[in-house]
Coordinates of C-alpha atoms in Angstrom, one line a residue:
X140 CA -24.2 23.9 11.1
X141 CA -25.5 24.1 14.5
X142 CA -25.4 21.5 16.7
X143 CA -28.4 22.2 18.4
X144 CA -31.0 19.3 19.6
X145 CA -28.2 17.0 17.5
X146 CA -27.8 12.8 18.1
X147 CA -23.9 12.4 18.4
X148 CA -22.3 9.1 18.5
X149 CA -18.8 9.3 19.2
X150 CA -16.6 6.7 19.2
X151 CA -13.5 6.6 21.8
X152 CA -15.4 9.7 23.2
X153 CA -13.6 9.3 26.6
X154 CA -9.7 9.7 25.3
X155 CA -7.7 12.2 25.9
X156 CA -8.7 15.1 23.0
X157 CA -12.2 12.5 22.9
X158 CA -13.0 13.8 26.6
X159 CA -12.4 17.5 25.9
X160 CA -13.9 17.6 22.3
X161 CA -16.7 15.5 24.5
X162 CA -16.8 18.9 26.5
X163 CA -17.1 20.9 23.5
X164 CA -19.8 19.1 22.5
X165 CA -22.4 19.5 25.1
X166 CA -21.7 23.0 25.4
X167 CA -23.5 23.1 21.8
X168 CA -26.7 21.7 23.7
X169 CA -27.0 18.5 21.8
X170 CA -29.8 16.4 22.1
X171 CA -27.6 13.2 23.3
X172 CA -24.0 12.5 23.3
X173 CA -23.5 8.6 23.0
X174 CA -20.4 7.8 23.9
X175 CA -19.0 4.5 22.5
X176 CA -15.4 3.7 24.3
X177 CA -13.5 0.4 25.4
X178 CA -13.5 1.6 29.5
X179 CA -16.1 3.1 31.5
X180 CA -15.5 6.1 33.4
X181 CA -18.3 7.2 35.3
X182 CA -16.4 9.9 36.7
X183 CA -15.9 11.2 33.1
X184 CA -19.5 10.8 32.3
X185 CA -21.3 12.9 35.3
X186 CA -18.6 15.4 34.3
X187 CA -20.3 15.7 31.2
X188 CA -23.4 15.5 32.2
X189 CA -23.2 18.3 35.0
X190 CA -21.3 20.6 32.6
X191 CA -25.1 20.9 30.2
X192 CA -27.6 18.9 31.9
X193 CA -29.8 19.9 29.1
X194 CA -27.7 17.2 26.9
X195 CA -28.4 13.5 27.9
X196 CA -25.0 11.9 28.2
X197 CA -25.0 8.1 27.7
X198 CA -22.3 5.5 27.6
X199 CA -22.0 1.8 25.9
X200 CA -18.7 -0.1 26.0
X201 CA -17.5 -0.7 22.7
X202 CA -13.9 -2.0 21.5
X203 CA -13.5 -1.2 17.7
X204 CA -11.5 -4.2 17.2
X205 CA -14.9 -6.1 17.8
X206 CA -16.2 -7.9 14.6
X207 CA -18.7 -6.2 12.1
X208 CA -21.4 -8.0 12.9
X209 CA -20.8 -7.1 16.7
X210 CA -20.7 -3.3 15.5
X211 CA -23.7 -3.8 13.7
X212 CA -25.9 -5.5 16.9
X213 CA -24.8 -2.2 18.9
X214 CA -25.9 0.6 16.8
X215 CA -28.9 -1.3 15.6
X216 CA -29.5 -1.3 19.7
X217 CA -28.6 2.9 19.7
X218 CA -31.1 3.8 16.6
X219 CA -33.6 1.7 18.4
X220 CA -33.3 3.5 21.4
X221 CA -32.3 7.4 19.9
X222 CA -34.4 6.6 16.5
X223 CA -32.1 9.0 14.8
X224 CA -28.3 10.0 14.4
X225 CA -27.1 13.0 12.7
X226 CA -23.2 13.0 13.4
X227 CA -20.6 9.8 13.9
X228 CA -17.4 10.5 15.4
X229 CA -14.7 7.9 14.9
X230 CA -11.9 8.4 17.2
X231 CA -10.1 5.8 18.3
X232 CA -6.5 5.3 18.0
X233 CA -3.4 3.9 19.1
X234 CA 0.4 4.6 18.8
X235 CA 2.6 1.8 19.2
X236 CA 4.6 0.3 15.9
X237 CA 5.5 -2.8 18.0
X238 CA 1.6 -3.9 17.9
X239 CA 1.1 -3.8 14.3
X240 CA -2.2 -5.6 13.9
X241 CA -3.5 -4.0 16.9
X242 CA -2.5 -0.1 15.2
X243 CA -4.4 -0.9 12.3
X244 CA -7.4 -2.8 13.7
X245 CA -7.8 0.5 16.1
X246 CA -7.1 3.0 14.1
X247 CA -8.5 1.6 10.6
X248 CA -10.5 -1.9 10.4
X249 CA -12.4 -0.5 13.2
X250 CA -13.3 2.8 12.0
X251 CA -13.7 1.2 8.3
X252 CA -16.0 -1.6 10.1
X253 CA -18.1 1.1 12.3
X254 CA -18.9 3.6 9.2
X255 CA -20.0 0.0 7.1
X256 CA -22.4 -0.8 9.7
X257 CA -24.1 2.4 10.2
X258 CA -24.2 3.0 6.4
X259 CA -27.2 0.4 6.5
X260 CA -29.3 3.1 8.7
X261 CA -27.9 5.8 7.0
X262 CA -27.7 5.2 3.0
X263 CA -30.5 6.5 0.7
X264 CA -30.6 3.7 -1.7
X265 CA -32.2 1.7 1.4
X266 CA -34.0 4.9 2.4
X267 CA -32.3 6.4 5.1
X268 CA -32.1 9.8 5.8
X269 CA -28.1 10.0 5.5
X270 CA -25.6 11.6 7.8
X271 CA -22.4 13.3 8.6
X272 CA -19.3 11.3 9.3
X273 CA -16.2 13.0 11.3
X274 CA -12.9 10.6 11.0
X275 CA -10.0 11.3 13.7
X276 CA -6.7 11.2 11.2
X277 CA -3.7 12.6 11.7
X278 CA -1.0 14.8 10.4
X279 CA 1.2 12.0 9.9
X280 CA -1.7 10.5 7.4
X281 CA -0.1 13.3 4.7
X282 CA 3.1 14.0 6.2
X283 CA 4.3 11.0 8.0
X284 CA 6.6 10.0 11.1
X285 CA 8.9 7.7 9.3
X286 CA 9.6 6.1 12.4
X287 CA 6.3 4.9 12.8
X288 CA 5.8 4.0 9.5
X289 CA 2.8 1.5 11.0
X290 CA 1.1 4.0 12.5
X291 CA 1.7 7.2 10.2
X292 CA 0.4 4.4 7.1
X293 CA -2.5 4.0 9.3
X294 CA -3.8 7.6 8.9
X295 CA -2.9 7.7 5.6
X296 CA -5.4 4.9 4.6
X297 CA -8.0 6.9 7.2
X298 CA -7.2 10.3 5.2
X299 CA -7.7 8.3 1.8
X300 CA -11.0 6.0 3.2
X301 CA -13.0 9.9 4.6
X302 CA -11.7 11.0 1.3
X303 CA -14.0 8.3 -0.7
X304 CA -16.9 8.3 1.4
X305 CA -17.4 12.0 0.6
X306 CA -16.9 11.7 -3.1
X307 CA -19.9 8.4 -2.7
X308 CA -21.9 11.3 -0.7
X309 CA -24.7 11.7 -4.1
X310 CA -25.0 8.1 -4.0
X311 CA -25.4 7.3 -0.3
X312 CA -26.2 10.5 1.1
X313 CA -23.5 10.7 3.8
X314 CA -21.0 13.4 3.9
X315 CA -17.7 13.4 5.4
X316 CA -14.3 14.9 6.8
X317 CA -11.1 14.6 8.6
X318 CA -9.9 16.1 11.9
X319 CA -6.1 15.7 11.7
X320 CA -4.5 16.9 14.7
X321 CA -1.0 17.6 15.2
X322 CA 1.8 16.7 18.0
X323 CA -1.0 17.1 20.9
X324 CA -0.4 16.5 24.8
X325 CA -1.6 13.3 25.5
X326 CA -0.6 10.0 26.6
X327 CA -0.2 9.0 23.5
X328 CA 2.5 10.5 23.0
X329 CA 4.4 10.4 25.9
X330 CA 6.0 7.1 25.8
X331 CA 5.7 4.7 22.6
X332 CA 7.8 2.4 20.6
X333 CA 8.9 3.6 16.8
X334 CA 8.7 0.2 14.6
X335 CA 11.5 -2.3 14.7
X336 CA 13.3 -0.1 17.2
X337 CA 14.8 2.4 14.6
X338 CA 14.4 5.2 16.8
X339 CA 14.6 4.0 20.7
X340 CA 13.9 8.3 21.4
X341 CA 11.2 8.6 19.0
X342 CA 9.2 9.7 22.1
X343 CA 11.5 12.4 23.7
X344 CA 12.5 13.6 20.0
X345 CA 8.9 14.1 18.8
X346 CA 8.1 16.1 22.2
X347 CA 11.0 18.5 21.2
X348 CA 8.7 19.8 18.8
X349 CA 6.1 22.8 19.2
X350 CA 2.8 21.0 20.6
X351 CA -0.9 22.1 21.3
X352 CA -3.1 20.8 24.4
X353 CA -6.0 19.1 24.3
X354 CA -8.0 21.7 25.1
X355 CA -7.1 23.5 21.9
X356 CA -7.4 20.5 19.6
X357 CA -11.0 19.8 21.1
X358 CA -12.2 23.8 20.5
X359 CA -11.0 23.1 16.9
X360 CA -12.2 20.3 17.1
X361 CA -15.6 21.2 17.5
X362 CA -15.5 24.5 15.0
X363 CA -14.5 21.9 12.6
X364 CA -17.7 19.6 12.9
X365 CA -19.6 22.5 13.0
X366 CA -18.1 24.3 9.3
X367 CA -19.6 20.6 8.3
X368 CA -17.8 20.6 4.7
X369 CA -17.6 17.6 2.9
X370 CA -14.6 16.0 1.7
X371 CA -12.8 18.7 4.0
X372 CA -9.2 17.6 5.2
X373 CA -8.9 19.9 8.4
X374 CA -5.3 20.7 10.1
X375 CA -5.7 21.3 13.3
X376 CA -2.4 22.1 14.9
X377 CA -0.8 24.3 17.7
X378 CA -4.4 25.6 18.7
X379 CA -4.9 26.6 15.1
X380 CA -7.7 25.0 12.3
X381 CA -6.9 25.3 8.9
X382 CA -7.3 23.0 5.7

């Protein structure tokens, strides 16, 4: 699929792999990239924007954690302004078993809650045009970090959610897939706490293994939304893409 003259909303679109997939993306000469993300970063932004300025670049501030009907006011406010999106990224995440309400309103409620409310622009039973839905999991969502038990379970109900939705594609008309990265450079994973303390190293002893940069997940990244199958469950680890 080319992304050519494509609306993209992507969600946590400022991260660490969000910034450089970000950077993939406007390289494809989208239409607009609307980035959705908890903390502006103008900085980030007229990066993006100088890097294509054929792709208009525009920001909203948006924390996942926010109620559905809050979710629902904002992209009523994007299609009213864009009229059309193709392609939602959901990307937000966070890793840290000591917050576990937080981990799984990030990195599930939120993504369940943003893919409900653009369902009711999207879904052919009420007409619409359907779309393309790309979910940021995670290795861990099929071969978990038993120290972070909160977090790997997290993925796993993202891997098992993206999973459903393309399987309901013939009845609402939106397709989608998983990005899973693996063990990635970020700051993520730098420094975070495993749950109930079972592994005080779990940082420094997951670091010991092979990992890829951000720059290689994002190019993968992008090749991914691009190959546009449905249903797909895409590694993509130590700068490779595989299913």
């Amino acid at each position: 699929m080319s992304l050519t003259n494509k609306n993209v909303v992507f969600v946590a679109g400022l991260g660490c792999i969000g910034l450089d997939t970000s950077k993939e993306l406007v390289k494809r000469d989208l239409k607009n990239l609307v980035i959705l993300d908890r903390i502006d970063n103008p900085d980030a932004i007229a990066e993006l924007k100088a890097i294509n300025p054929k792709v208009t670049v525009t920001f909203f501030p948006y924390d996942v954690t926010a109620p559905l009907a809050e979710t629902a006011k904002l992209l009523k406010c994007i299609f009213s302004k864009f009229k059309t999106v193709d392609i939602l990224i959901n990307g937000a995440g966070i890793l840290d078993d000591h917050q576990i309400e937080r981990t799984i309103a990030v990195n599930y409620t939120g993504l369940v809650n943003t893919t409900t409310a653009i369902l009711d622009f999207w879904d052919k039973r009420k007409c619409g045009p359907g779309g393309i839905i790309c979910n940021i999991g995670s290795v861990t969502g099929f071969n978990a970090i038993y120290q972070v038990p909160v977090y790997s379970g997290s993925k796993a109900a993202v891997v098992n959610f993206t999973s459903s939705l393309a399987k309901l594609a013939p009845i609402t008309g939106v397709t989608a897939y998983t990005v899973n990265p693996g063990i990635t450079k970020t700051t993520l994973v730098q420094k975070f706490n495993s749950w109930l303390d079972v592994e005080p190293k779990v940082a420094e002893k997951l670091l010991e293994h092979p990992t890829q940069t951000t720059q290689q997940c994002a190019k993968n990244f992008v090749k991914a939304i691009e190959l546009n199958k449905n249903g797909a469950l895409w590694k993509l680890d130590l700068g490779t893409l595989e299913p």
